[in-house]
């Protein structure tokens, strides 16, 4: 274990202990978007709710991916690691199209 404080010839310096955090990066730009501090034991759905307030995007338009892109993090997955980095993909929001809706309804009859 590494101490978090150094004492040397009357000088004392301490660095903060690392707290578990989840860093969220844009899947497009790689830019850091948010940090979720209290994520351990929470589902991805709960983390998305927290992110919605921070990044201004509804959880329904958010997709979280592992840092190495090996898998999409599903809403029911529980975050357990001490330090997590995830990629955020924001889905486009499409306005309703009445004409397309009418064609779909007609085609389904």
Coordinates of C-alpha atoms in Angstrom, one line a residue:
X1 CA 0.0 0.0 0.0
X2 CA 1.3 3.4 -1.0
X3 CA 1.0 6.1 1.7
X4 CA -0.8 9.3 0.7
X5 CA 1.5 11.6 2.7
X6 CA 5.1 12.5 2.6
X7 CA 7.1 13.9 5.5
X8 CA 10.6 15.2 4.9
X9 CA 12.7 17.7 6.8
X10 CA 9.8 19.6 8.3
X11 CA 7.8 19.6 5.1
X12 CA 4.6 17.6 4.8
X13 CA 2.6 17.1 1.6
X14 CA -0.5 14.9 1.1
X15 CA -2.3 14.1 -2.1
X16 CA -6.0 13.1 -2.1
X17 CA -6.9 9.5 -1.8
X18 CA -8.5 8.3 -5.0
X19 CA -12.2 7.8 -4.8
X20 CA -14.0 5.5 -7.1
X21 CA -15.3 7.4 -10.2
X22 CA -16.8 6.7 -13.6
X23 CA -15.4 8.9 -16.3
X24 CA -17.6 9.4 -19.3
X25 CA -16.1 10.3 -22.7
X26 CA -17.7 11.3 -26.0
X27 CA -17.6 8.4 -28.4
X28 CA -17.2 10.9 -31.3
X29 CA -14.5 13.4 -30.0
X30 CA -13.0 11.5 -27.1
X31 CA -13.5 14.5 -24.9
X32 CA -14.3 14.0 -21.2
X33 CA -18.0 14.8 -20.7
X34 CA -18.7 14.0 -17.1
X35 CA -17.7 12.2 -14.0
X36 CA -20.1 10.1 -12.0
X37 CA -18.8 9.7 -8.4
X38 CA -21.4 7.5 -6.7
X39 CA -21.7 4.8 -9.3
X40 CA -20.7 1.6 -7.5
X41 CA -23.5 -0.9 -7.1
X42 CA -25.7 1.1 -9.5
X43 CA -27.1 -0.1 -12.8
X44 CA -26.2 1.5 -16.1
X45 CA -29.8 2.8 -16.2
X46 CA -29.2 4.7 -12.9
X47 CA -25.9 6.0 -14.2
X48 CA -27.6 7.2 -17.4
X49 CA -30.1 9.1 -15.2
X50 CA -27.3 10.8 -13.5
X51 CA -25.6 11.6 -16.8
X52 CA -28.9 13.0 -18.2
X53 CA -28.7 15.9 -15.7
X54 CA -25.0 16.5 -16.4
X55 CA -24.9 16.3 -20.2
X56 CA -28.5 17.4 -21.0
X57 CA -29.4 14.2 -23.0
X58 CA -32.2 11.9 -22.0
X59 CA -31.1 8.4 -20.9
X60 CA -33.2 7.0 -23.7
X61 CA -30.8 8.6 -26.2
X62 CA -27.7 7.4 -24.4
X63 CA -25.7 4.3 -25.2
X64 CA -22.8 3.4 -23.0
X65 CA -19.9 1.3 -24.3
X66 CA -16.9 -0.1 -22.5
X67 CA -13.6 1.8 -22.9
X68 CA -12.2 -0.7 -25.3
X69 CA -15.5 -0.9 -27.3
X70 CA -15.8 -4.6 -26.6
X71 CA -19.4 -4.4 -25.6
X72 CA -22.4 -2.1 -25.1
X73 CA -23.2 -1.7 -21.4
X74 CA -26.8 -2.8 -21.0
X75 CA -29.2 -1.0 -18.7
X76 CA -29.4 -3.8 -16.2
X77 CA -25.6 -4.2 -15.8
X78 CA -24.2 -3.2 -12.4
X79 CA -21.1 -1.1 -12.1
X80 CA -18.6 -2.6 -9.7
X81 CA -15.0 -1.5 -10.5
X82 CA -13.1 1.1 -8.6
X83 CA -12.2 3.1 -11.7
X84 CA -14.4 3.0 -14.8
X85 CA -14.0 4.7 -18.2
X86 CA -17.0 4.5 -20.6
X87 CA -17.8 5.8 -24.0
X88 CA -21.1 7.7 -24.5
X89 CA -22.9 7.4 -27.8
X90 CA -25.8 9.9 -28.2
X91 CA -28.5 8.8 -30.5
X92 CA -30.2 11.3 -32.8
X93 CA -33.7 12.4 -32.0
X94 CA -36.0 12.2 -35.0
X95 CA -39.1 14.3 -35.1
X96 CA -42.4 12.5 -35.8
X97 CA -43.2 12.3 -39.5
X98 CA -47.0 12.1 -40.0
X99 CA -46.7 11.1 -43.7
X100 CA -44.4 8.2 -42.8
X101 CA -46.7 7.2 -40.0
X102 CA -49.7 7.1 -42.4
X103 CA -47.8 5.0 -44.9
X104 CA -46.8 2.5 -42.1
X105 CA -50.4 2.2 -40.9
X106 CA -51.7 1.7 -44.5
X107 CA -49.0 -0.9 -45.2
X108 CA -49.9 -2.9 -42.0
X109 CA -53.5 -3.4 -43.0

